[in-house]
């Protein structure tokens, strides 16, 4: 490692001393500033110290991170499941706990899947990547979010099996599915003020909270999903860690069977799952 590179990384670690892993983040942000993959930092020229453009760019991204902006927002990508997904201010930044939806979706069969409020498309595209015979539809009320999802589908070579449409939940959905998944807004209105700055200041508010007790979107999905699930089809919804009982009651009231709540990586309630027993005769 060259001395200039060491010095730049040392500068980054000092500026980010308050974050959990300053060394790792300093490397990621320096690579981003230099336009290099992280593993190619050694390619920085020996005269990196005198590269004013690089130093200014690096200082700027360090300042953004020090102010609380997530690394994923700065570099425009977030790792989720097995891939790196492009994100913009128009979409939710995917978190590891949401991978619970993917693993549970893959625990059962499906040929056709619907992802409501798809955002970056990370849930739908992760499911389709693991099931080469399946296809799916991702919907979102935001056309800008759908553009991001389409771009991620193209980048992953899944455009032929993933389609996207603007829809207010089931408003423009006309078919039935084996599996419906969603990470809807579920944060209660009175919890918004206590959100960490990396969430509150950078994720779209509409993707975080429907207002009120946070269960409005879950209720709408519960009430509409039966008409779009094949008999025996599954519904998987991400929920807040204190919403398991209330969300389960909504699914019970909508006629679902086998309603159960499952934990995330930290052991807290994260997904409510149910099966549709009905028919559409």
mmCIF file of C-alpha atoms in Angstrom:
data_model
loop_
_atom_site.group_PDB
_atom_site.id
_atom_site.type_symbol
_atom_site.label_atom_id
_atom_site.label_comp_id
_atom_site.label_asym_id
_atom_site.label_seq_id
_atom_site.Cartn_x
_atom_site.Cartn_y
_atom_site.Cartn_z
ATOM 1 C CA UNK A 1 0.000 0.000 0.000
ATOM 2 C CA UNK A 2 1.441 3.361 -0.974
ATOM 3 C CA UNK A 3 2.006 6.077 1.620
ATOM 4 C CA UNK A 4 -0.520 8.444 -0.028
ATOM 5 C CA UNK A 5 -3.177 5.747 0.077
ATOM 6 C CA UNK A 6 -2.424 4.982 3.699
ATOM 7 C CA UNK A 7 -2.673 8.656 4.549
ATOM 8 C CA UNK A 8 -6.008 9.100 2.788
ATOM 9 C CA UNK A 9 -7.469 6.073 4.553
ATOM 10 C CA UNK A 10 -6.108 7.294 7.879
ATOM 11 C CA UNK A 11 -7.778 10.642 7.258
ATOM 12 C CA UNK A 12 -11.042 8.838 6.520
ATOM 13 C CA UNK A 13 -10.857 6.697 9.659
ATOM 14 C CA UNK A 14 -10.297 9.770 11.797
ATOM 15 C CA UNK A 15 -13.185 11.653 10.196
ATOM 16 C CA UNK A 16 -15.487 8.648 10.692
ATOM 17 C CA UNK A 17 -14.279 7.618 14.132
ATOM 18 C CA UNK A 18 -17.868 7.716 15.452
ATOM 19 C CA UNK A 19 -19.247 5.068 13.056
ATOM 20 C CA UNK A 20 -19.168 1.331 13.880
ATOM 21 C CA UNK A 21 -16.504 0.362 11.294
ATOM 22 C CA UNK A 22 -14.588 3.475 10.206
ATOM 23 C CA UNK A 23 -11.835 1.557 8.383
ATOM 24 C CA UNK A 24 -14.257 -0.318 6.147
ATOM 25 C CA UNK A 25 -16.330 2.765 5.398
ATOM 26 C CA UNK A 26 -13.247 4.863 4.657
ATOM 27 C CA UNK A 27 -12.163 2.299 2.041
ATOM 28 C CA UNK A 28 -15.625 2.160 0.456
ATOM 29 C CA UNK A 29 -15.880 5.940 0.226
ATOM 30 C CA UNK A 30 -12.330 6.407 -1.070
ATOM 31 C CA UNK A 31 -12.976 3.825 -3.788
ATOM 32 C CA UNK A 32 -16.209 5.618 -4.664
ATOM 33 C CA UNK A 33 -14.443 8.989 -4.795
ATOM 34 C CA UNK A 34 -11.765 7.506 -7.050
ATOM 35 C CA UNK A 35 -14.253 5.698 -9.306
ATOM 36 C CA UNK A 36 -12.690 2.342 -8.482
ATOM 37 C CA UNK A 37 -13.956 -0.966 -7.078
ATOM 38 C CA UNK A 38 -12.952 -1.273 -3.426
ATOM 39 C CA UNK A 39 -10.602 -4.177 -4.204
ATOM 40 C CA UNK A 40 -8.753 -2.015 -6.738
ATOM 41 C CA UNK A 41 -7.699 0.798 -4.416
ATOM 42 C CA UNK A 42 -4.078 -0.230 -4.881
ATOM 43 C CA UNK A 43 -4.349 1.200 -8.391
ATOM 44 C CA UNK A 44 -4.430 4.740 -7.047
ATOM 45 C CA UNK A 45 -1.398 6.608 -8.304
ATOM 46 C CA UNK A 46 1.485 7.354 -5.984
ATOM 47 C CA UNK A 47 0.728 11.041 -6.403
ATOM 48 C CA UNK A 48 -2.785 10.661 -4.959
ATOM 49 C CA UNK A 49 -1.885 13.300 -2.383
ATOM 50 C CA UNK A 50 -1.568 15.898 -5.126
ATOM 51 C CA UNK A 51 -4.771 14.882 -6.917
ATOM 52 C CA UNK A 52 -6.879 17.833 -5.829
ATOM 53 C CA UNK A 53 -10.062 16.571 -7.500
ATOM 54 C CA UNK A 54 -9.830 13.224 -5.700
ATOM 55 C CA UNK A 55 -9.111 14.826 -2.347
ATOM 56 C CA UNK A 56 -12.007 17.266 -2.716
ATOM 57 C CA UNK A 57 -14.417 14.516 -3.715
ATOM 58 C CA UNK A 58 -13.247 12.292 -0.872
ATOM 59 C CA UNK A 59 -13.561 15.121 1.649
ATOM 60 C CA UNK A 60 -17.095 15.807 0.428
ATOM 61 C CA UNK A 61 -18.283 12.219 0.791
ATOM 62 C CA UNK A 62 -16.631 11.923 4.201
ATOM 63 C CA UNK A 63 -18.527 15.031 5.265
ATOM 64 C CA UNK A 64 -21.812 13.557 4.066
ATOM 65 C CA UNK A 65 -21.179 10.336 5.967
ATOM 66 C CA UNK A 66 -20.072 12.187 9.100
ATOM 67 C CA UNK A 67 -23.366 14.101 8.974
ATOM 68 C CA UNK A 68 -25.334 10.835 9.101
ATOM 69 C CA UNK A 69 -25.994 9.988 5.463
ATOM 70 C CA UNK A 70 -25.746 6.208 4.935
ATOM 71 C CA UNK A 71 -22.863 4.901 2.828
ATOM 72 C CA UNK A 72 -25.389 3.207 0.549
ATOM 73 C CA UNK A 73 -27.022 6.564 -0.200
ATOM 74 C CA UNK A 74 -23.677 8.167 -0.980
ATOM 75 C CA UNK A 75 -22.485 5.457 -3.375
ATOM 76 C CA UNK A 76 -25.970 4.751 -4.771
ATOM 77 C CA UNK A 77 -25.967 0.999 -4.160
ATOM 78 C CA UNK A 78 -26.982 -1.386 -1.384
ATOM 79 C CA UNK A 79 -26.104 -5.052 -1.029
ATOM 80 C CA UNK A 80 -29.199 -7.192 -0.486
ATOM 81 C CA UNK A 81 -29.517 -10.974 -0.609
ATOM 82 C CA UNK A 82 -26.990 -11.970 -3.309
ATOM 83 C CA UNK A 83 -26.760 -8.751 -5.319
ATOM 84 C CA UNK A 84 -26.007 -5.046 -5.242
ATOM 85 C CA UNK A 85 -29.073 -2.930 -6.022
ATOM 86 C CA UNK A 86 -29.047 0.626 -7.281
ATOM 87 C CA UNK A 87 -30.944 2.978 -4.990
ATOM 88 C CA UNK A 88 -31.950 6.636 -5.279
ATOM 89 C CA UNK A 89 -33.777 9.064 -2.972
ATOM 90 C CA UNK A 90 -37.002 7.761 -4.555
ATOM 91 C CA UNK A 91 -36.737 4.297 -2.992
ATOM 92 C CA UNK A 92 -36.358 2.735 0.430
ATOM 93 C CA UNK A 93 -32.832 1.679 1.351
ATOM 94 C CA UNK A 94 -33.095 -2.137 1.734
ATOM 95 C CA UNK A 95 -32.136 -3.502 5.156
ATOM 96 C CA UNK A 96 -30.913 -6.988 6.102
ATOM 97 C CA UNK A 97 -34.073 -7.759 8.100
ATOM 98 C CA UNK A 98 -36.114 -7.534 4.888
ATOM 99 C CA UNK A 99 -34.191 -10.551 3.583
ATOM 100 C CA UNK A 100 -36.521 -12.510 5.886
ATOM 101 C CA UNK A 101 -39.237 -11.946 3.267
ATOM 102 C CA UNK A 102 -37.022 -13.465 0.579
ATOM 103 C CA UNK A 103 -36.019 -16.523 2.597
ATOM 104 C CA UNK A 104 -39.635 -17.181 3.585
ATOM 105 C CA UNK A 105 -40.835 -16.720 0.016
ATOM 106 C CA UNK A 106 -38.307 -19.301 -1.134
ATOM 107 C CA UNK A 107 -39.486 -21.744 1.541
ATOM 108 C CA UNK A 108 -42.509 -22.608 -0.586
ATOM 109 C CA UNK A 109 -43.387 -23.068 -4.269
ATOM 110 C CA UNK A 110 -44.413 -20.254 -6.599
ATOM 111 C CA UNK A 111 -44.541 -19.633 -10.320
ATOM 112 C CA UNK A 112 -46.019 -16.161 -10.269
ATOM 113 C CA UNK A 113 -45.263 -13.539 -7.598
ATOM 114 C CA UNK A 114 -46.554 -10.032 -6.882
ATOM 115 C CA UNK A 115 -44.422 -7.507 -4.974
ATOM 116 C CA UNK A 116 -46.512 -4.586 -3.698
ATOM 117 C CA UNK A 117 -44.637 -1.329 -3.166
ATOM 118 C CA UNK A 118 -41.608 -2.762 -4.912
ATOM 119 C CA UNK A 119 -39.308 0.271 -4.539
ATOM 120 C CA UNK A 120 -35.879 -0.786 -5.818
ATOM 121 C CA UNK A 121 -37.280 -4.180 -6.787
ATOM 122 C CA UNK A 122 -34.871 -5.945 -4.437
ATOM 123 C CA UNK A 123 -37.421 -8.396 -2.991
ATOM 124 C CA UNK A 124 -39.016 -9.392 -6.292
ATOM 125 C CA UNK A 125 -35.714 -9.644 -8.159
ATOM 126 C CA UNK A 126 -34.051 -11.651 -5.398
ATOM 127 C CA UNK A 127 -36.941 -14.132 -5.464
ATOM 128 C CA UNK A 128 -36.869 -14.435 -9.251
ATOM 129 C CA UNK A 129 -33.107 -14.885 -9.347
ATOM 130 C CA UNK A 130 -33.459 -17.954 -7.114
ATOM 131 C CA UNK A 131 -36.391 -19.410 -9.097
ATOM 132 C CA UNK A 132 -35.481 -19.518 -12.767
ATOM 133 C CA UNK A 133 -38.945 -20.749 -13.802
ATOM 134 C CA UNK A 134 -40.860 -18.002 -11.995
ATOM 135 C CA UNK A 135 -41.983 -14.576 -13.143
ATOM 136 C CA UNK A 136 -43.391 -11.626 -11.300
ATOM 137 C CA UNK A 137 -44.961 -8.192 -11.186
ATOM 138 C CA UNK A 138 -43.745 -5.323 -9.035
ATOM 139 C CA UNK A 139 -46.053 -2.392 -8.370
ATOM 140 C CA UNK A 140 -45.436 1.004 -6.829
ATOM 141 C CA UNK A 141 -47.292 4.292 -6.651
ATOM 142 C CA UNK A 142 -44.062 6.117 -7.590
ATOM 143 C CA UNK A 143 -43.056 6.107 -11.251
ATOM 144 C CA UNK A 144 -39.557 7.221 -10.226
ATOM 145 C CA UNK A 145 -39.249 4.151 -7.992
ATOM 146 C CA UNK A 146 -40.418 1.922 -10.840
ATOM 147 C CA UNK A 147 -37.673 3.336 -13.058
ATOM 148 C CA UNK A 148 -35.120 2.258 -10.435
ATOM 149 C CA UNK A 149 -36.646 -1.226 -10.221
ATOM 150 C CA UNK A 150 -36.623 -1.608 -14.004
ATOM 151 C CA UNK A 151 -32.975 -0.588 -14.103
ATOM 152 C CA UNK A 152 -32.099 -3.157 -11.433
ATOM 153 C CA UNK A 153 -33.988 -5.835 -13.359
ATOM 154 C CA UNK A 154 -32.012 -4.990 -16.483
ATOM 155 C CA UNK A 155 -28.712 -5.013 -14.585
ATOM 156 C CA UNK A 156 -29.486 -8.488 -13.188
ATOM 157 C CA UNK A 157 -30.691 -9.895 -16.503
ATOM 158 C CA UNK A 158 -34.245 -10.379 -15.212
ATOM 159 C CA UNK A 159 -36.187 -7.986 -17.441
ATOM 160 C CA UNK A 160 -37.808 -10.864 -19.329
ATOM 161 C CA UNK A 161 -39.331 -12.280 -16.134
ATOM 162 C CA UNK A 162 -39.984 -9.133 -14.081
ATOM 163 C CA UNK A 163 -42.506 -6.506 -15.118
ATOM 164 C CA UNK A 164 -43.431 -3.327 -13.272
ATOM 165 C CA UNK A 165 -46.566 -1.203 -13.153
ATOM 166 C CA UNK A 166 -47.774 1.912 -11.368
ATOM 167 C CA UNK A 167 -50.547 0.971 -8.978
ATOM 168 C CA UNK A 168 -51.959 2.074 -5.631
ATOM 169 C CA UNK A 169 -51.700 -1.343 -3.994
ATOM 170 C CA UNK A 170 -54.119 -3.594 -5.948
ATOM 171 C CA UNK A 171 -55.697 -0.759 -7.939
ATOM 172 C CA UNK A 172 -54.285 -1.741 -11.337
ATOM 173 C CA UNK A 173 -53.643 -5.448 -10.634
ATOM 174 C CA UNK A 174 -55.834 -7.745 -12.722
ATOM 175 C CA UNK A 175 -54.484 -11.280 -12.184
ATOM 176 C CA UNK A 176 -53.902 -13.857 -9.464
ATOM 177 C CA UNK A 177 -50.629 -15.084 -7.997
ATOM 178 C CA UNK A 178 -49.106 -17.950 -6.043
ATOM 179 C CA UNK A 179 -47.248 -15.547 -3.769
ATOM 180 C CA UNK A 180 -47.751 -11.937 -2.716
ATOM 181 C CA UNK A 181 -44.980 -10.162 -0.805
ATOM 182 C CA UNK A 182 -44.701 -6.632 0.475
ATOM 183 C CA UNK A 183 -42.613 -4.402 2.699
ATOM 184 C CA UNK A 184 -45.288 -1.718 3.137
ATOM 185 C CA UNK A 185 -44.982 1.469 5.198
ATOM 186 C CA UNK A 186 -45.717 0.419 8.776
ATOM 187 C CA UNK A 187 -44.098 2.893 11.171
ATOM 188 C CA UNK A 188 -46.664 4.558 13.415
ATOM 189 C CA UNK A 189 -46.969 8.326 13.207
ATOM 190 C CA UNK A 190 -45.863 8.810 16.817
ATOM 191 C CA UNK A 191 -42.702 6.754 16.186
ATOM 192 C CA UNK A 192 -41.425 8.861 13.313
ATOM 193 C CA UNK A 193 -39.713 11.427 15.541
ATOM 194 C CA UNK A 194 -37.569 8.707 17.151
ATOM 195 C CA UNK A 195 -36.226 7.234 13.893
ATOM 196 C CA UNK A 196 -32.444 7.322 13.401
ATOM 197 C CA UNK A 197 -31.283 10.181 11.179
ATOM 198 C CA UNK A 198 -29.990 7.789 8.512
ATOM 199 C CA UNK A 199 -33.592 6.618 8.062
ATOM 200 C CA UNK A 200 -35.654 9.727 8.772
ATOM 201 C CA UNK A 201 -33.577 12.102 6.657
ATOM 202 C CA UNK A 202 -32.936 9.856 3.673
ATOM 203 C CA UNK A 203 -35.761 7.329 3.114
ATOM 204 C CA UNK A 204 -38.983 8.444 1.371
ATOM 205 C CA UNK A 205 -41.564 9.277 4.035
ATOM 206 C CA UNK A 206 -44.320 7.528 2.058
ATOM 207 C CA UNK A 207 -42.293 4.308 2.181
ATOM 208 C CA UNK A 208 -41.876 4.552 5.956
ATOM 209 C CA UNK A 209 -45.238 5.468 7.438
ATOM 210 C CA UNK A 210 -48.904 5.499 6.400
ATOM 211 C CA UNK A 211 -49.670 7.676 9.429
ATOM 212 C CA UNK A 212 -51.840 6.757 12.386
ATOM 213 C CA UNK A 213 -51.020 3.463 14.061
ATOM 214 C CA UNK A 214 -48.913 2.303 11.097
ATOM 215 C CA UNK A 215 -51.284 -0.505 10.128
ATOM 216 C CA UNK A 216 -53.262 1.242 7.384
ATOM 217 C CA UNK A 217 -51.287 -0.278 4.496
ATOM 218 C CA UNK A 218 -51.285 -3.733 6.106
ATOM 219 C CA UNK A 219 -55.065 -3.525 6.428
ATOM 220 C CA UNK A 220 -55.527 -2.521 2.782
ATOM 221 C CA UNK A 221 -53.323 -5.370 1.606
ATOM 222 C CA UNK A 222 -55.079 -7.874 3.870
ATOM 223 C CA UNK A 223 -58.483 -6.828 2.567
ATOM 224 C CA UNK A 224 -57.458 -6.957 -1.101
ATOM 225 C CA UNK A 225 -55.047 -9.871 -1.303
ATOM 226 C CA UNK A 226 -57.608 -12.668 -1.322
ATOM 227 C CA UNK A 227 -58.950 -11.578 -4.713
ATOM 228 C CA UNK A 228 -55.438 -11.834 -6.171
ATOM 229 C CA UNK A 229 -54.234 -15.097 -4.640
ATOM 230 C CA UNK A 230 -54.802 -18.525 -6.081
ATOM 231 C CA UNK A 231 -56.247 -21.071 -3.633
ATOM 232 C CA UNK A 232 -53.385 -22.104 -1.365
ATOM 233 C CA UNK A 233 -51.435 -18.993 -2.316
ATOM 234 C CA UNK A 234 -49.279 -17.275 0.287
ATOM 235 C CA UNK A 235 -49.127 -13.719 1.595
ATOM 236 C CA UNK A 236 -45.957 -12.436 3.304
ATOM 237 C CA UNK A 237 -45.848 -8.950 4.841
ATOM 238 C CA UNK A 238 -43.056 -7.185 6.674
ATOM 239 C CA UNK A 239 -44.327 -5.551 9.863
ATOM 240 C CA UNK A 240 -43.061 -3.581 12.827
ATOM 241 C CA UNK A 241 -41.707 -5.612 15.707
ATOM 242 C CA UNK A 242 -44.675 -4.723 17.932
ATOM 243 C CA UNK A 243 -47.371 -5.280 15.290
ATOM 244 C CA UNK A 244 -47.520 -9.071 15.134
ATOM 245 C CA UNK A 245 -50.749 -9.514 17.051
ATOM 246 C CA UNK A 246 -52.603 -6.650 15.353
ATOM 247 C CA UNK A 247 -51.448 -7.638 11.856
ATOM 248 C CA UNK A 248 -52.438 -11.250 12.489
ATOM 249 C CA UNK A 249 -55.910 -10.114 13.544
ATOM 250 C CA UNK A 250 -56.299 -8.185 10.287
ATOM 251 C CA UNK A 251 -55.419 -11.277 8.237
ATOM 252 C CA UNK A 252 -57.747 -13.473 10.302
ATOM 253 C CA UNK A 253 -60.577 -10.998 9.726
ATOM 254 C CA UNK A 254 -59.903 -11.032 5.969
ATOM 255 C CA UNK A 255 -60.378 -14.796 5.807
ATOM 256 C CA UNK A 256 -56.787 -16.020 5.706
ATOM 257 C CA UNK A 257 -55.679 -19.323 7.202
ATOM 258 C CA UNK A 258 -52.430 -20.461 8.821
ATOM 259 C CA UNK A 259 -51.655 -16.952 10.059
ATOM 260 C CA UNK A 260 -48.277 -16.844 11.830
ATOM 261 C CA UNK A 261 -45.593 -14.308 12.750
ATOM 262 C CA UNK A 262 -41.891 -14.946 12.147
ATOM 263 C CA UNK A 263 -38.770 -13.232 13.529
ATOM 264 C CA UNK A 264 -36.002 -11.311 11.774
ATOM 265 C CA UNK A 265 -32.251 -11.813 12.170
ATOM 266 C CA UNK A 266 -32.386 -10.184 15.602
ATOM 267 C CA UNK A 267 -35.211 -12.382 16.866
ATOM 268 C CA UNK A 268 -37.900 -9.696 16.738
ATOM 269 C CA UNK A 269 -41.261 -10.130 14.997
ATOM 270 C CA UNK A 270 -40.756 -9.098 11.375
ATOM 271 C CA UNK A 271 -43.000 -11.028 8.936
ATOM 272 C CA UNK A 272 -46.621 -12.055 9.159
ATOM 273 C CA UNK A 273 -47.455 -14.983 6.857
ATOM 274 C CA UNK A 274 -50.777 -16.475 5.833
ATOM 275 C CA UNK A 275 -52.405 -18.759 3.264
ATOM 276 C CA UNK A 276 -55.462 -18.017 1.166
ATOM 277 C CA UNK A 277 -57.927 -20.920 1.371
ATOM 278 C CA UNK A 278 -60.620 -19.504 -0.862
ATOM 279 C CA UNK A 279 -61.562 -19.755 -4.526
ATOM 280 C CA UNK A 280 -62.604 -17.234 -7.140
ATOM 281 C CA UNK A 281 -65.579 -19.145 -8.555
#
